[in-house]
XYZ file of N, CA, C and O in Angstrom:
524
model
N -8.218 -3.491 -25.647
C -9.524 -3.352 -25.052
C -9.841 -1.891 -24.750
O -11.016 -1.564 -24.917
N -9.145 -1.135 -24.412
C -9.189 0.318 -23.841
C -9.198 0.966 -25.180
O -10.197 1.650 -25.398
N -8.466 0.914 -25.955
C -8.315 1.416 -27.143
C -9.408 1.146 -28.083
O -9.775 2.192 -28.618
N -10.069 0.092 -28.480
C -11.196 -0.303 -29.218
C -11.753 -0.950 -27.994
O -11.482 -2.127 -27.757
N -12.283 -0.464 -27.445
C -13.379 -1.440 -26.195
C -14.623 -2.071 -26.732
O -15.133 -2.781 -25.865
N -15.490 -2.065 -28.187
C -16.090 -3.063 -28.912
C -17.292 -2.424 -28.016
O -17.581 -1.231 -27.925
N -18.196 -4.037 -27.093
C -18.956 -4.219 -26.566
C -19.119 -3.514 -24.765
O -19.991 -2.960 -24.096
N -17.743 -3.951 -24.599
C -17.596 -3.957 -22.991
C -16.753 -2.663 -22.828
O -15.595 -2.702 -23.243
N -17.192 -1.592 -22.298
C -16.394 -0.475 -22.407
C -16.348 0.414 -21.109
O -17.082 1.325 -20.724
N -14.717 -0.439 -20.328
C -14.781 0.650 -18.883
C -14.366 1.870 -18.723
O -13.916 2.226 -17.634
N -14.467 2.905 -20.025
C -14.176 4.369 -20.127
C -15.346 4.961 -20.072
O -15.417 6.158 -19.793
N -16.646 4.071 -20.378
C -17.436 4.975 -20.682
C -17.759 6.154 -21.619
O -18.330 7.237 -21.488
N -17.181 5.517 -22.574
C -16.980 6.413 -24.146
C -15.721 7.649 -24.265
O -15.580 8.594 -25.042
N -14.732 7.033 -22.856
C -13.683 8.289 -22.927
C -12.326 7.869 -23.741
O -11.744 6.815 -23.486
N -11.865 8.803 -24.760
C -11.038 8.786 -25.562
C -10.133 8.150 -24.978
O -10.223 8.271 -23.756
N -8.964 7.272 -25.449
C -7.547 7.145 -24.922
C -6.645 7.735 -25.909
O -6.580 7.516 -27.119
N -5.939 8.551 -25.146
C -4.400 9.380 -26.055
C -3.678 8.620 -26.081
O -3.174 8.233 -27.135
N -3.210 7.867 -24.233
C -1.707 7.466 -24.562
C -2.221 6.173 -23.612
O -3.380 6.329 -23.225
N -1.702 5.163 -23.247
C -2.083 4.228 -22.814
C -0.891 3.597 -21.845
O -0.429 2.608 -22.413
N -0.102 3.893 -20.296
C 0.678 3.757 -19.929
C 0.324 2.133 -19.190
O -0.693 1.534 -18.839
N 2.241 1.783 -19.207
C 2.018 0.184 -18.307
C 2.746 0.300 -17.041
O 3.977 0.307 -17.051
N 1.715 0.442 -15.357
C 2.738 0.788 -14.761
C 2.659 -0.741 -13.780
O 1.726 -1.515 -13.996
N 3.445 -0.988 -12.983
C 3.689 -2.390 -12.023
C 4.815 -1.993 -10.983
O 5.884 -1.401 -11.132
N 3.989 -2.705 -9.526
C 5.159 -2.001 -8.890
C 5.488 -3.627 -7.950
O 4.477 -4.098 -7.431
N 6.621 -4.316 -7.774
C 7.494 -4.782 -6.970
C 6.920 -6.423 -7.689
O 7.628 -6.791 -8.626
N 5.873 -7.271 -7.366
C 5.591 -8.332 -8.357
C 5.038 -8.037 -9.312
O 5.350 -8.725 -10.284
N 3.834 -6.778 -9.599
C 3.318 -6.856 -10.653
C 4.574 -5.943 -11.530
O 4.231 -5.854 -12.709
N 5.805 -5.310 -11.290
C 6.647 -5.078 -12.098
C 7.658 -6.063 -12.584
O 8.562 -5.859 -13.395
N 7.293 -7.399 -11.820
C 8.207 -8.527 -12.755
C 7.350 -8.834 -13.885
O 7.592 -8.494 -15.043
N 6.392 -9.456 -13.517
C 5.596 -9.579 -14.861
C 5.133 -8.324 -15.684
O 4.361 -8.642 -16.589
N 5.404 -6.974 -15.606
C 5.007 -6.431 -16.316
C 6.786 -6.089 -17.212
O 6.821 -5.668 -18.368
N 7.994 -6.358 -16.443
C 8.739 -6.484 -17.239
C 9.460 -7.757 -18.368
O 10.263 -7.662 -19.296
N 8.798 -8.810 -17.816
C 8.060 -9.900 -18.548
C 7.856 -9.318 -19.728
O 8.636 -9.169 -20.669
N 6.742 -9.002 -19.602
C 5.531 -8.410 -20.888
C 6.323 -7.300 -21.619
O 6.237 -7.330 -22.847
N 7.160 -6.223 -21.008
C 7.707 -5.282 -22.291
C 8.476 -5.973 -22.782
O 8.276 -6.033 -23.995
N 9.984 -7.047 -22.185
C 10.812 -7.502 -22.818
C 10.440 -8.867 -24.118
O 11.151 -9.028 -25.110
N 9.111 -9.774 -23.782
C 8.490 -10.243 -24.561
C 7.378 -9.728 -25.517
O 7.494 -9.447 -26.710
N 6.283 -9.667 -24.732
C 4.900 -8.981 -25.496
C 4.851 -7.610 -26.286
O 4.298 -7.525 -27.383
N 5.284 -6.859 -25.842
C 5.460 -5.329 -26.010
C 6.487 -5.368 -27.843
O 6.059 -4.973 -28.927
N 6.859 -5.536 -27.758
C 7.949 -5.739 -29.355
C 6.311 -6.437 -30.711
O 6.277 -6.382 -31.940
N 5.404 -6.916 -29.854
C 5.090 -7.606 -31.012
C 3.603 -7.519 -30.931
O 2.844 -8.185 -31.635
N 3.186 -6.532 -29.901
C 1.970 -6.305 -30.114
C 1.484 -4.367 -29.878
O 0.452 -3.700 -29.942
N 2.811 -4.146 -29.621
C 2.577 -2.276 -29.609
C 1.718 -1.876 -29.058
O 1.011 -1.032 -29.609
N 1.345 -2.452 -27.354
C -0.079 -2.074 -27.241
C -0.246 -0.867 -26.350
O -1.222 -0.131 -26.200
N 1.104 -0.845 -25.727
C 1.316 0.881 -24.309
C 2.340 1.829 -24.852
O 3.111 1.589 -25.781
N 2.284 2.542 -24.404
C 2.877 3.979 -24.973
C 3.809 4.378 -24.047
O 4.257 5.524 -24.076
N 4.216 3.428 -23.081
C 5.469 3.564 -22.376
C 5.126 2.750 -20.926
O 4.025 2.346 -20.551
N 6.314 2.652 -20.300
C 6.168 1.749 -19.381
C 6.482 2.034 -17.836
O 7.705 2.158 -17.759
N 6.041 2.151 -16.883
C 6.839 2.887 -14.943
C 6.888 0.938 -14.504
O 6.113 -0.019 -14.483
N 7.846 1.142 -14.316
C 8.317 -0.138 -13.870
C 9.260 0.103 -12.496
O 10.367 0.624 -12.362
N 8.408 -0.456 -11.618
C 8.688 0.046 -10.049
C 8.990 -1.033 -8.787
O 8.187 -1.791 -8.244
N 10.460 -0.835 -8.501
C 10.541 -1.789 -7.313
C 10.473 -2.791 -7.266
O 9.756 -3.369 -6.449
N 11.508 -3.618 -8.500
C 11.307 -4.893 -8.766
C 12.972 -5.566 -8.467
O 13.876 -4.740 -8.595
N 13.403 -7.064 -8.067
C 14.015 -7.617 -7.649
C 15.144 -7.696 -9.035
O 15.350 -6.873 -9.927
N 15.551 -8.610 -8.859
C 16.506 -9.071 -10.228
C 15.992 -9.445 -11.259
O 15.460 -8.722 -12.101
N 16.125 -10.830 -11.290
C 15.216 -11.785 -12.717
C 13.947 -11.674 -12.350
O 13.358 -11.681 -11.269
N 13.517 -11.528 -13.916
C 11.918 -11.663 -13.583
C 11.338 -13.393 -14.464
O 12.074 -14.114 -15.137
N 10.281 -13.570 -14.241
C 10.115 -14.793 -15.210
C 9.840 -15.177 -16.500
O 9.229 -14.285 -17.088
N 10.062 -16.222 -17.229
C 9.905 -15.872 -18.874
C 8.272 -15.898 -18.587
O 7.492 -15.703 -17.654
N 8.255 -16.332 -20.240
C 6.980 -16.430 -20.828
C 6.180 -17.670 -20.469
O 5.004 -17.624 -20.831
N 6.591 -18.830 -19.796
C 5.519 -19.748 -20.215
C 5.662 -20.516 -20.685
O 6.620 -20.782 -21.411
N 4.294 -21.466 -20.307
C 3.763 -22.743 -21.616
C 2.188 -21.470 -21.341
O 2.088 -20.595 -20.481
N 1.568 -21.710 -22.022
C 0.167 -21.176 -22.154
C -0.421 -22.198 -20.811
O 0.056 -23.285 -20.486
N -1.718 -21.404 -20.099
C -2.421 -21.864 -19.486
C -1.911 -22.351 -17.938
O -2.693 -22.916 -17.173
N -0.355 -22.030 -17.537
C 0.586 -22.457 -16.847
C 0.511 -21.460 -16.196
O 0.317 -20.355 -16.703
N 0.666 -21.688 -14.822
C 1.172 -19.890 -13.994
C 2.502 -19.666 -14.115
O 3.140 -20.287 -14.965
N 2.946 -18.993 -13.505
C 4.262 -18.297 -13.760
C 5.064 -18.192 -12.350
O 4.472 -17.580 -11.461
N 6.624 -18.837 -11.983
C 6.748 -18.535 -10.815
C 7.830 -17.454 -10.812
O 8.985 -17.356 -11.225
N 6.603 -16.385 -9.909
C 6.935 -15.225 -9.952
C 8.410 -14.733 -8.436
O 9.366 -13.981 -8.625
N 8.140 -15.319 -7.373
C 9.200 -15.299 -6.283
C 10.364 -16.424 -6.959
O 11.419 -15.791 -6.939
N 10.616 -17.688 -7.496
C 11.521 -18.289 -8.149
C 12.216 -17.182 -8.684
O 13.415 -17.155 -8.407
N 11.656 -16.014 -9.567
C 12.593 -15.215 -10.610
C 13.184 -14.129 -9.474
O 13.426 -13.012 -9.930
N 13.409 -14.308 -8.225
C 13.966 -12.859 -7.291
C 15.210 -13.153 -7.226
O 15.828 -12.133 -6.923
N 16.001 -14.176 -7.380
C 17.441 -14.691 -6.973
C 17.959 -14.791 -7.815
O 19.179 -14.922 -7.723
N 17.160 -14.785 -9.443
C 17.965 -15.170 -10.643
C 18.923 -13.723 -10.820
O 18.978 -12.666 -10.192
N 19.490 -14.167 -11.774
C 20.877 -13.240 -12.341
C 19.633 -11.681 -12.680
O 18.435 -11.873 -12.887
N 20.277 -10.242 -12.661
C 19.516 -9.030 -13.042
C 19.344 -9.363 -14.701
O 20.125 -9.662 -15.604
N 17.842 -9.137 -14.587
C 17.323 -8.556 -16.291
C 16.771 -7.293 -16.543
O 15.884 -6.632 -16.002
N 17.764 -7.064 -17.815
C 18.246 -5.562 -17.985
C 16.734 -5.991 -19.513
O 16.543 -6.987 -20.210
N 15.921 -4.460 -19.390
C 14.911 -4.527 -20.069
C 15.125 -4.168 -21.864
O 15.145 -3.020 -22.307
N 15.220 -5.000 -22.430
C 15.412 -4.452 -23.945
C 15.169 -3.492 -24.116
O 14.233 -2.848 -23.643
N 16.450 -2.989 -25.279
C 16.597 -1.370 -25.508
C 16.382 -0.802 -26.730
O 16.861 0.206 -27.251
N 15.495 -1.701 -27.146
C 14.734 -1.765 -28.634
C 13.570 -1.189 -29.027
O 13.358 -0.762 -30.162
N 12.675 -1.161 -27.954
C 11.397 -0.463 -27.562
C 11.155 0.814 -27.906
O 11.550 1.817 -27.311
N 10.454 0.751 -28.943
C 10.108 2.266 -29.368
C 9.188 3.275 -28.488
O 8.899 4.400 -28.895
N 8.726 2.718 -27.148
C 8.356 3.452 -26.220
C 9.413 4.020 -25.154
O 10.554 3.587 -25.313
N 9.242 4.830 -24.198
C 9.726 5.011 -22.913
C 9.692 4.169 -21.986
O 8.595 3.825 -21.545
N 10.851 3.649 -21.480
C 10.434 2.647 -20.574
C 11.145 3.718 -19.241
O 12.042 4.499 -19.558
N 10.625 3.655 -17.696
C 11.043 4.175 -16.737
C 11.120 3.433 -15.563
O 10.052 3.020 -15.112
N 12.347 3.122 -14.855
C 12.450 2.220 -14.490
C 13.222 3.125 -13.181
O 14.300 3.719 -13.155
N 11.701 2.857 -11.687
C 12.056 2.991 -10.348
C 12.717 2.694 -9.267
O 11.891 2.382 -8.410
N 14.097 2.610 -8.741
C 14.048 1.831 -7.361
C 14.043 2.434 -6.235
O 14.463 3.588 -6.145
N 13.630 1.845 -5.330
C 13.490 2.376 -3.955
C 15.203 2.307 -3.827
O 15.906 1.476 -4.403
N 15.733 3.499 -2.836
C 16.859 3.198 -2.074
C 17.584 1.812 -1.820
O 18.742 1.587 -2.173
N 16.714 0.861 -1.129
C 17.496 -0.336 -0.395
C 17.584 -1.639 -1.575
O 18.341 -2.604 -1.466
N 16.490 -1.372 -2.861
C 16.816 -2.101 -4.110
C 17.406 -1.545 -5.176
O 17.461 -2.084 -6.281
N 17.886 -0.415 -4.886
C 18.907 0.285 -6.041
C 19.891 -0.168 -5.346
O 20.250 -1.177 -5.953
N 20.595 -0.023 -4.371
C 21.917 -0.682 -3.727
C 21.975 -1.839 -4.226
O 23.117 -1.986 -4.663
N 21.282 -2.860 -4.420
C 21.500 -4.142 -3.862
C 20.866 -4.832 -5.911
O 21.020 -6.029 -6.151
N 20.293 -3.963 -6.959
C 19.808 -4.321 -7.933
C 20.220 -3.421 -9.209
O 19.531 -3.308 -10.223
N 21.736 -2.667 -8.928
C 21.868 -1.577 -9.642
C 22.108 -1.766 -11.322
O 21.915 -0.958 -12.230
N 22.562 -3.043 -11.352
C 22.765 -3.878 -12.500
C 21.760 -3.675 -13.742
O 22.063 -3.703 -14.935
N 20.773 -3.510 -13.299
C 18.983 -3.971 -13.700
C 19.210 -2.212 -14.733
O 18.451 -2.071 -15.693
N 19.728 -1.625 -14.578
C 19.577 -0.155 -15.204
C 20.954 0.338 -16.567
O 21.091 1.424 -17.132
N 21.603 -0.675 -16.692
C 22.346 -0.444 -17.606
C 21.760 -0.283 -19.173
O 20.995 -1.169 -19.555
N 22.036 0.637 -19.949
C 21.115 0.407 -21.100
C 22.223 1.937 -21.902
O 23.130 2.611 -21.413
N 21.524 1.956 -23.341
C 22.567 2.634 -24.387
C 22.870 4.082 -23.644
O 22.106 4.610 -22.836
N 24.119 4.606 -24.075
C 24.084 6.377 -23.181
C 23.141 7.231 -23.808
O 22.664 6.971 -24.913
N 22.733 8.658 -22.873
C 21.891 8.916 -23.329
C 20.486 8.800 -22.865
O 19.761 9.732 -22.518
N 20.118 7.211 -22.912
C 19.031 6.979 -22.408
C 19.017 6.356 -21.302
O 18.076 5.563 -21.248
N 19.844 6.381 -20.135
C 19.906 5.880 -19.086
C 20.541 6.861 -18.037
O 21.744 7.031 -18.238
N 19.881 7.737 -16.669
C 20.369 8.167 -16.318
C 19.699 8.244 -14.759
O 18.740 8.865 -14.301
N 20.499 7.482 -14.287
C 20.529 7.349 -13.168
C 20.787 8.212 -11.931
O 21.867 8.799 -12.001
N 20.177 8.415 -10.966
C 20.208 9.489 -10.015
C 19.356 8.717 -8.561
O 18.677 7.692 -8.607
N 19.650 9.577 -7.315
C 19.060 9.520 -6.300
C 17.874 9.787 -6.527
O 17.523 10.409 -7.530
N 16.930 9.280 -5.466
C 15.434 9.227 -5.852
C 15.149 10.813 -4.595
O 15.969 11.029 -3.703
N 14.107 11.564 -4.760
C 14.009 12.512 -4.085
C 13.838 12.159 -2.589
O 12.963 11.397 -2.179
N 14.833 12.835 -1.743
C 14.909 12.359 -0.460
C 16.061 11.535 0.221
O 16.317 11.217 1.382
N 16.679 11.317 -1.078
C 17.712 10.534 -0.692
C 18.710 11.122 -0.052
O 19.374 11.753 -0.874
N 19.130 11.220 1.003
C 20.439 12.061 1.945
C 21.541 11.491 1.697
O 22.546 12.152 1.955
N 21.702 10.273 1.197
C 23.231 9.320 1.545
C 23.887 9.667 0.361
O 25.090 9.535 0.133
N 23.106 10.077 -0.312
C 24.007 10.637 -1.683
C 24.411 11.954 -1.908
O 25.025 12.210 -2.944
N 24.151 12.858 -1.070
C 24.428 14.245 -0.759
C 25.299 14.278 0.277
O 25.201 13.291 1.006
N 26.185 15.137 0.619
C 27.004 15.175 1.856
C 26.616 16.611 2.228
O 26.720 17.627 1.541
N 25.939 16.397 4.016
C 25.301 17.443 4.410
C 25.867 18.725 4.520
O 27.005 18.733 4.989
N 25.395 19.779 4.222
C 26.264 21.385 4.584
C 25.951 22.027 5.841
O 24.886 22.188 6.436
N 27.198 22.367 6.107
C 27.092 23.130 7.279
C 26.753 24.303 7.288
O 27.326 25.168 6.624
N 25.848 24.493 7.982
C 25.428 26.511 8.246
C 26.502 27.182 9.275
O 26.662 27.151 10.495
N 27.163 27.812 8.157
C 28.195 29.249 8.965
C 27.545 29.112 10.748
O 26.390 29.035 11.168
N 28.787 29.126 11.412
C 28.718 29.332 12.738
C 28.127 28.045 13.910
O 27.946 28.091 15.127
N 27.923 26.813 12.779
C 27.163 25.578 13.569
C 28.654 24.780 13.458
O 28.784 23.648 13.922
């Protein structure tokens, strides 16, 4: 729609370069839903911020069906296919990286994990000469 907007056009005739998919805590289950299903077979974003999301997320469906989205928080971690010819970037807050670290395993190279800015517990504080 953004890309060929046809009739209905909420750019207002403005170009799209790159077209990002971002979701943060439920809308990043279903949006990791959508890269590990949809995304392989319809090429439609140019990379993905996937933010602050629990473990399992939910499949696909019957069509026309909702989706239960809190059911998928307890399931086993889903690690996002590593097939994706886009960037996928994948956020956690502090208290769901402890507790969801699983969720980030993927080929070397392209996985590199670090403290998020601000994080103190992963630094060990320095002392200033004479304190």
């Amino acid at each position: 729609m953004l890309r060929s907007p046809g009739d209905l056009d909420p750019l207002d005739g403005l170009d799209v370069d790159r077209l990002l998919a971002v979701g943060e805590s439920q809308s990043a289950f279903m949006l990791s839903t959508y890269a590990n299903g949809v995304q392989p077979l319809t090429d439609e974003f140019d990379g993905f911020l996937i933010h602050s999301r629990g473990g399992g997320v939910p499949g696909l469906g019957e069509p026309g069906a909702g989706l239960d989205v809190a059911g998928s928080i307890g399931r086993p971690p889903t690690i996002i296919r590593t097939d994706l010819d886009v960037p996928v970037m994948i956020v956690q807050t502090g208290d769901r990286r402890a507790r969801h670290h699983r969720l980030l395993p993927g080929p070397p190279g392209r996985h590199r994990p670090h403290p998020p800015l601000g994080d103190r517990r992963r630094r060990p504080r320095r002392r200033l000469p004479g304190r």
